PDB file of C-alpha atoms in Angstrom:
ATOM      1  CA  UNK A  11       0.000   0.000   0.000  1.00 64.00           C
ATOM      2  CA  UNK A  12       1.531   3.291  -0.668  1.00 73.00           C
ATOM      3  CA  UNK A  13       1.976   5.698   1.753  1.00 70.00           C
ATOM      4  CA  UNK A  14      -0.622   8.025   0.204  1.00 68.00           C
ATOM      5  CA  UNK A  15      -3.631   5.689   0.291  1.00 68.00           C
ATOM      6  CA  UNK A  16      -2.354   4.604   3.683  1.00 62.00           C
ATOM      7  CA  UNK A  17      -2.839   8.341   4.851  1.00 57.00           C
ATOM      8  CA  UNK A  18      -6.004   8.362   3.425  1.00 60.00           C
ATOM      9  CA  UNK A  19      -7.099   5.503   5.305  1.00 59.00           C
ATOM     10  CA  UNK A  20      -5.482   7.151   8.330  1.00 54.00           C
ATOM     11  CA  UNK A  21      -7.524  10.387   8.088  1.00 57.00           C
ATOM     12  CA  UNK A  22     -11.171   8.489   6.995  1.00 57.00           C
ATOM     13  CA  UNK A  23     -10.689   6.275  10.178  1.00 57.00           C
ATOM     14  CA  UNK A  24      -9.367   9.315  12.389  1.00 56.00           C
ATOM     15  CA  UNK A  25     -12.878  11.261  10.890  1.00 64.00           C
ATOM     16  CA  UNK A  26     -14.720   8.261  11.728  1.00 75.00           C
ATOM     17  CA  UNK A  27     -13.438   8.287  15.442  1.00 70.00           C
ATOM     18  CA  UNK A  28     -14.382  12.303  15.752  1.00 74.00           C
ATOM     19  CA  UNK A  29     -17.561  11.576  14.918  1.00 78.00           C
ATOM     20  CA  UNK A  30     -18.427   8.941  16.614  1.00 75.00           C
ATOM     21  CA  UNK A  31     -16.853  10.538  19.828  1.00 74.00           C
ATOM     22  CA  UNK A  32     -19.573  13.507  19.115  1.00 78.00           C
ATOM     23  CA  UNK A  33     -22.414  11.035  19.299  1.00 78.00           C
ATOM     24  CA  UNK A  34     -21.013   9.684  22.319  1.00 73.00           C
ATOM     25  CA  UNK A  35     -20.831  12.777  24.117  1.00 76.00           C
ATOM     26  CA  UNK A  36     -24.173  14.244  22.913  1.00 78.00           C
ATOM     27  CA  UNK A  37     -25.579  11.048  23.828  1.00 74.00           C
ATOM     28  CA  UNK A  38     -24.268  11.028  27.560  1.00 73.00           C
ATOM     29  CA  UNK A  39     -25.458  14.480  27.832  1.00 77.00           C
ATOM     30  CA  UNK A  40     -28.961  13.659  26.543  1.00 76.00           C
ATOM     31  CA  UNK A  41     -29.184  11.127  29.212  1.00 76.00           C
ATOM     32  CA  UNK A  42     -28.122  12.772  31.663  1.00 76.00           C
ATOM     33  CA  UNK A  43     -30.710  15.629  31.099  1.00 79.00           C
ATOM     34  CA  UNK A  44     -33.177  13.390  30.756  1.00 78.00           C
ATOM     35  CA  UNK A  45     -32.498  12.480  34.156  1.00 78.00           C
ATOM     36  CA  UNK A  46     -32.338  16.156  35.562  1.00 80.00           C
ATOM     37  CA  UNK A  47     -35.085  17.755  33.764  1.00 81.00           C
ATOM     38  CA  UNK A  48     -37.132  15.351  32.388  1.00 79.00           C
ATOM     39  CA  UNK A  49     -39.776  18.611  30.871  1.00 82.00           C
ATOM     40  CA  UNK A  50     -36.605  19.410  27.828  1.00 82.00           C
ATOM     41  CA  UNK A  51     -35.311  15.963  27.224  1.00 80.00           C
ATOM     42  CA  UNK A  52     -37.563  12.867  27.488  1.00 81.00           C
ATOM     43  CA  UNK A  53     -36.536  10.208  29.586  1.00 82.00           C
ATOM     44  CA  UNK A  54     -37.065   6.613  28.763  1.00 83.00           C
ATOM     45  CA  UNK A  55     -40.426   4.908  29.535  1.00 85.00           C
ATOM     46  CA  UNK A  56     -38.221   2.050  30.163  1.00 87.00           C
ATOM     47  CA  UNK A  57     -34.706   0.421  30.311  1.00 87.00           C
ATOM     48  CA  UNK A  58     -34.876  -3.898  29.646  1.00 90.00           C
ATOM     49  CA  UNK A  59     -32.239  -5.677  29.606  1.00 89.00           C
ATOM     50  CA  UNK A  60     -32.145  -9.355  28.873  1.00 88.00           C
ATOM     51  CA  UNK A  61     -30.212 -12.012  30.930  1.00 87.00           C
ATOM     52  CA  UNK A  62     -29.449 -15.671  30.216  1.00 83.00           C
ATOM     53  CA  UNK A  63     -30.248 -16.951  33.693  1.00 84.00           C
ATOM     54  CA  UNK A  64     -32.548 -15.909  37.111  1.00 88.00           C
ATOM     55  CA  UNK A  65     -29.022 -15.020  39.065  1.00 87.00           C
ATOM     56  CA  UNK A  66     -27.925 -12.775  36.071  1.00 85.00           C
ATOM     57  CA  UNK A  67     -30.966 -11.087  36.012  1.00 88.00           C
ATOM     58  CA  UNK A  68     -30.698 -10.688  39.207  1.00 91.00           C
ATOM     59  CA  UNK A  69     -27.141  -8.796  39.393  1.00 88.00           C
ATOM     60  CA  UNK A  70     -28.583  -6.239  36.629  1.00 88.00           C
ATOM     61  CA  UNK A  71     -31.577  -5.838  38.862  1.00 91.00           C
ATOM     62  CA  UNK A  72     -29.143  -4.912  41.331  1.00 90.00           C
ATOM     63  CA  UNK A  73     -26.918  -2.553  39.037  1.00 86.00           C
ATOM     64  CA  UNK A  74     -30.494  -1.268  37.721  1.00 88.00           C
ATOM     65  CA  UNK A  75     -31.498   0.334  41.048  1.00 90.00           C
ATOM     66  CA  UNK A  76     -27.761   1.557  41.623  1.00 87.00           C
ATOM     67  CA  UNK A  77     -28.233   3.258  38.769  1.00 83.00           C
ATOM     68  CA  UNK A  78     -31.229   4.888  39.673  1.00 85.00           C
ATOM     69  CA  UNK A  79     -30.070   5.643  43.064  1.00 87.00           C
ATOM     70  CA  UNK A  80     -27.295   7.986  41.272  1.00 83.00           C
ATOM     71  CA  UNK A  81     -29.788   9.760  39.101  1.00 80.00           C
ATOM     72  CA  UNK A  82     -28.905   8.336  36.163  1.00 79.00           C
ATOM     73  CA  UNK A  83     -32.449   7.467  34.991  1.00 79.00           C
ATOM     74  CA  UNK A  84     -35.886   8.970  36.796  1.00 80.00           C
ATOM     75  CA  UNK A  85     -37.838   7.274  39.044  1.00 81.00           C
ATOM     76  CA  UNK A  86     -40.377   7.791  36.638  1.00 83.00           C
ATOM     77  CA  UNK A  87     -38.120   4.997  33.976  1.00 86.00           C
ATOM     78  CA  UNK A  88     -39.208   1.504  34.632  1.00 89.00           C
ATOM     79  CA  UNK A  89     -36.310  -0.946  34.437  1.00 90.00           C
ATOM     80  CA  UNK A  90     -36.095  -4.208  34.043  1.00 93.00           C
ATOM     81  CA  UNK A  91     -33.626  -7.325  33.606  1.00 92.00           C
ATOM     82  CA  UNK A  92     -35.768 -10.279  31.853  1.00 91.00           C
ATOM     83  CA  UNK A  93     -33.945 -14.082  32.641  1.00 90.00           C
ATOM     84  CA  UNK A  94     -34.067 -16.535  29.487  1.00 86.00           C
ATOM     85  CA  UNK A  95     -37.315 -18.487  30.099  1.00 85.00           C
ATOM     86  CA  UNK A  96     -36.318 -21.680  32.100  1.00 79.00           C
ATOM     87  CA  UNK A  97     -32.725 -20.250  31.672  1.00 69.00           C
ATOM     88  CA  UNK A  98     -32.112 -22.033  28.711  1.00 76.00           C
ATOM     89  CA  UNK A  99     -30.719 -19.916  26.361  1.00 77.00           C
ATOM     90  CA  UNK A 100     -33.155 -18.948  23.273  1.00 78.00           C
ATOM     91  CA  UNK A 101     -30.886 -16.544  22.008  1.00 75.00           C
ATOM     92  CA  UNK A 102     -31.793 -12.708  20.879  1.00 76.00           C
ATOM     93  CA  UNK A 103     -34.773 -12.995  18.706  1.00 77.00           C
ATOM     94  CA  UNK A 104     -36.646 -14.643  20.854  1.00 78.00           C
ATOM     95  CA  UNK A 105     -35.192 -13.104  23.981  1.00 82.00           C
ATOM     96  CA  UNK A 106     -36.675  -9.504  22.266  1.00 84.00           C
ATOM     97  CA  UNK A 107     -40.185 -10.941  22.272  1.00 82.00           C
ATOM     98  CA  UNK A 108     -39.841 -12.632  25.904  1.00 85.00           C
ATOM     99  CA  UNK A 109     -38.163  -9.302  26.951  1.00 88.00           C
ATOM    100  CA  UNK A 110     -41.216  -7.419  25.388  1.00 84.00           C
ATOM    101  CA  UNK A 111     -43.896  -9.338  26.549  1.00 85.00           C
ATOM    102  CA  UNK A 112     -42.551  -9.007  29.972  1.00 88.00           C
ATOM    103  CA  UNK A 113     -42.314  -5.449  30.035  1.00 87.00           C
ATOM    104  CA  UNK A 114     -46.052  -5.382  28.227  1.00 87.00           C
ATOM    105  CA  UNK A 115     -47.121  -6.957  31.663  1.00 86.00           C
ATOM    106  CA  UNK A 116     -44.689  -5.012  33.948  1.00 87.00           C
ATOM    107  CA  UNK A 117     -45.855  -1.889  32.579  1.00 83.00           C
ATOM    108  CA  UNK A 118     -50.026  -3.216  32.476  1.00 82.00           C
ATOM    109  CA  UNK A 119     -49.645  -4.153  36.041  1.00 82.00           C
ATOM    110  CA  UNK A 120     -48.124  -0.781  37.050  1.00 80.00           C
ATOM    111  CA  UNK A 121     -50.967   1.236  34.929  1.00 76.00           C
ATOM    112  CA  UNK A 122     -53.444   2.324  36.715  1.00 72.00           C
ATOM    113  CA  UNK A 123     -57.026   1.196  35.771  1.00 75.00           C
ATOM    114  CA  UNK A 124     -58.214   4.634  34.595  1.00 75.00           C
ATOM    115  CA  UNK A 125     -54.872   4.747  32.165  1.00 70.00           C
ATOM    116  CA  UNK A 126     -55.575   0.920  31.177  1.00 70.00           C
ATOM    117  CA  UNK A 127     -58.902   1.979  29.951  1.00 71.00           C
ATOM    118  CA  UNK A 128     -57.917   4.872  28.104  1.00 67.00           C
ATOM    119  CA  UNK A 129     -54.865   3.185  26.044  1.00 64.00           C
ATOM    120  CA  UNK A 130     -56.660  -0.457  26.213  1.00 61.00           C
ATOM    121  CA  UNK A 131     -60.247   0.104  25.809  1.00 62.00           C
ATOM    122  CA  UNK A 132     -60.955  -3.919  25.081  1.00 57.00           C
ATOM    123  CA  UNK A 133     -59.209  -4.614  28.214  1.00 52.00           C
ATOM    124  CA  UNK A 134     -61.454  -3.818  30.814  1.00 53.00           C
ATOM    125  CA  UNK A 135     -60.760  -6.097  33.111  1.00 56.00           C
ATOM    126  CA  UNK A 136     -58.737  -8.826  31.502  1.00 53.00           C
ATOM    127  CA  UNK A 137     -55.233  -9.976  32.407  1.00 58.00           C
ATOM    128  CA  UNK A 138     -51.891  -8.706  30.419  1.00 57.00           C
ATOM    129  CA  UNK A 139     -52.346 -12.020  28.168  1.00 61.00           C
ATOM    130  CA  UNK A 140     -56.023 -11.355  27.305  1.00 66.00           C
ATOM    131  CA  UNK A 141     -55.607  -8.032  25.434  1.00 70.00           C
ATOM    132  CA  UNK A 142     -55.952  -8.512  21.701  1.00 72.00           C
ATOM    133  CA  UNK A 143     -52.090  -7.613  20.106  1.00 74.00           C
ATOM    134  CA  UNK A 144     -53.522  -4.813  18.207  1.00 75.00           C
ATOM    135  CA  UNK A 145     -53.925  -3.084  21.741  1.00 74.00           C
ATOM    136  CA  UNK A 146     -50.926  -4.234  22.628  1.00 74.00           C
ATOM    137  CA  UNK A 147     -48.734  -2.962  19.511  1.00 79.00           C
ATOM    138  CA  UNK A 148     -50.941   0.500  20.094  1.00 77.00           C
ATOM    139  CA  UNK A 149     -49.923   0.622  23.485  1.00 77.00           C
ATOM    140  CA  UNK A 150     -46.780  -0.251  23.153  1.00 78.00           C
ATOM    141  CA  UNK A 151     -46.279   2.045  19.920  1.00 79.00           C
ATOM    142  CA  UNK A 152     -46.064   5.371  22.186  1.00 81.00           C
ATOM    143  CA  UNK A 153     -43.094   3.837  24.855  1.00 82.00           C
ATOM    144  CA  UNK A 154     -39.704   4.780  24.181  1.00 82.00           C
ATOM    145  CA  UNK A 155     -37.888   1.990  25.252  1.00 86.00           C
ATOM    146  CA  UNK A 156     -33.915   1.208  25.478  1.00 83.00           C
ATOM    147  CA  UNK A 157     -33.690  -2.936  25.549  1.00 84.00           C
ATOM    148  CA  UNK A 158     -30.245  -4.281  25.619  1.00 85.00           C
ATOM    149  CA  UNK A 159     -29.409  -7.761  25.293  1.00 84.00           C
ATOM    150  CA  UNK A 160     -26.982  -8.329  27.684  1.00 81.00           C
ATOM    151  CA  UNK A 161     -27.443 -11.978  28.532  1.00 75.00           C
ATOM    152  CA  UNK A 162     -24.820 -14.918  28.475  1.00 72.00           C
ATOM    153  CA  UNK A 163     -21.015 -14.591  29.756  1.00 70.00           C
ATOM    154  CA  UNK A 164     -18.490 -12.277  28.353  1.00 71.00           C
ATOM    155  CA  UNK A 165     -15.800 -14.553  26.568  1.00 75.00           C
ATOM    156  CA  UNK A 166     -13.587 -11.405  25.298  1.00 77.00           C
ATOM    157  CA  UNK A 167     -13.616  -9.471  28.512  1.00 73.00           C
ATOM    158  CA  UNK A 168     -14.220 -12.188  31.564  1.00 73.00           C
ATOM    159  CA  UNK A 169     -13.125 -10.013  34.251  1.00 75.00           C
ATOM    160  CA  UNK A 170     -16.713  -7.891  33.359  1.00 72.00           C
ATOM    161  CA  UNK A 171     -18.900 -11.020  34.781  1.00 69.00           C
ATOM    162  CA  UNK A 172     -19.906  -9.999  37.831  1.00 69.00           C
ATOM    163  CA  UNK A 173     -20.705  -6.862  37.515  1.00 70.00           C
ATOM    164  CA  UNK A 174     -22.330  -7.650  33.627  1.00 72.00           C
ATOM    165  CA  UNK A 175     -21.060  -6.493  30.311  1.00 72.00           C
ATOM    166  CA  UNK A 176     -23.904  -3.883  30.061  1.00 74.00           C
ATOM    167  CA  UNK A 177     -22.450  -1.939  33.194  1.00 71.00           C
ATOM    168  CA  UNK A 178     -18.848  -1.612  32.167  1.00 70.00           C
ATOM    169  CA  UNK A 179     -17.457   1.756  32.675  1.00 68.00           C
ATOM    170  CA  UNK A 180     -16.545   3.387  28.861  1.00 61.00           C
ATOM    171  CA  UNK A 181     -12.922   4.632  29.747  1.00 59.00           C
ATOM    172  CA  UNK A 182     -14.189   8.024  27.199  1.00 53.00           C
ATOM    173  CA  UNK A 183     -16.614   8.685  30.004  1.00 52.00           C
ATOM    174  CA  UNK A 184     -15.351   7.859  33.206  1.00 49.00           C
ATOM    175  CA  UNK A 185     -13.831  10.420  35.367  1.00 51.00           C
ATOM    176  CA  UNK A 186     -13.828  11.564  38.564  1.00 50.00           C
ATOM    177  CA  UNK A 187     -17.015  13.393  38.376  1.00 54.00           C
ATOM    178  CA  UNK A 188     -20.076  11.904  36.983  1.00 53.00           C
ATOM    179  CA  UNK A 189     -21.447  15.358  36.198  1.00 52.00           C
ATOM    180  CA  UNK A 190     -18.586  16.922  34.974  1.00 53.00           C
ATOM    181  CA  UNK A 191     -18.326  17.613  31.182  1.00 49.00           C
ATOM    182  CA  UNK A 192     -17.413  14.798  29.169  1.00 46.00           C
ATOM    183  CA  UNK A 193     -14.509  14.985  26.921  1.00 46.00           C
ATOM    184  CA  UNK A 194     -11.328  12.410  25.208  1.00 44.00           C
ATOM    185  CA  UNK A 195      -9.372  13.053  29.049  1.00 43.00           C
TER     186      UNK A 195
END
């Protein structure tokens, strides 16, 4: 490759990194917002995360609430760590549909009946798994939800286990102060 081209390359990649760098930092300040003044920037309806197994689900549930407790969702944001069925792994398709019907009855059972009437008119009534999907799908249609899959071990970065891949401090972000700006420290 000639040095020329290889420059090239250099700079495209180098532009690449800028940009994606921007997102990154808009991003973290978008959520963070979200979190302080929920009126300019929306905030999640909910955070889901999937997990292969009970005991996994249960560490995210843990990091889930620590994460809340340092502001950096609302109270208002459900969250949620769905286990594999049975824990036998059914990998990510059909983890997304387990993950969604879950949250469909997390978020019906936290709706209060007044609210379940008004977005599920056919429901009066009926459990989570009696509402026709077309209620479901127009319910569903207005959340803004973040679902990660997150299940299963980490075989590139082992050490991450026990706290979970999803949590893993991005070395751009971290710092000494959470609310500090963000920038390539």
């Amino acid at each position: 490759m000639e040095p020329a081209e290889r420059h090239r390359r250099w700079r495209r990649r180098a532009h690449t990194a800028d940009e994606a760098a921007a997102v990154l930092r808009k991003a973290w300040c978008r959520l963070r917002l979200s979190a302080r003044d929920p009126s300019r920037v929306p905030p999640w309806d909910a955070v889901v995360l999937t997990a292969a197994s009970p005991e996994q689900a249960a560490l995210y549930d843990r990091q889930l609430a620590r994460a809340r407790r340092l502001g950096r969702f609302p109270a208002s944001t459900a969250a949620l760590a769905v286990p594999d069925p049975d824990a036998a792994r059914i990998g990510s398709g059909a983890a997304t549909l387990h993950a969604v019907a879950s949250l469909v009855r997390h978020l019906i059972a936290q709706a209060s009946k007044e609210e379940i009437a008004e977005l599920l008119p056919e429901a009066s009534d009926s459990s989570a798994d009696d509402i026709p999907p077309s209620s479901v799908v127009r319910f569903m249609a207005k959340k803004h939800i973040l679902l990660l899959h997150a299940g299963g071990d980490s075989k590139r970065v082992p050490w991450a286990n026990p706290m979970g891949k999803a949590f893993l401090p991005l070395p751009y972000l971290a710092g000494d102060n959470p609310d500090g700006p963000v920038g390539s420290s």
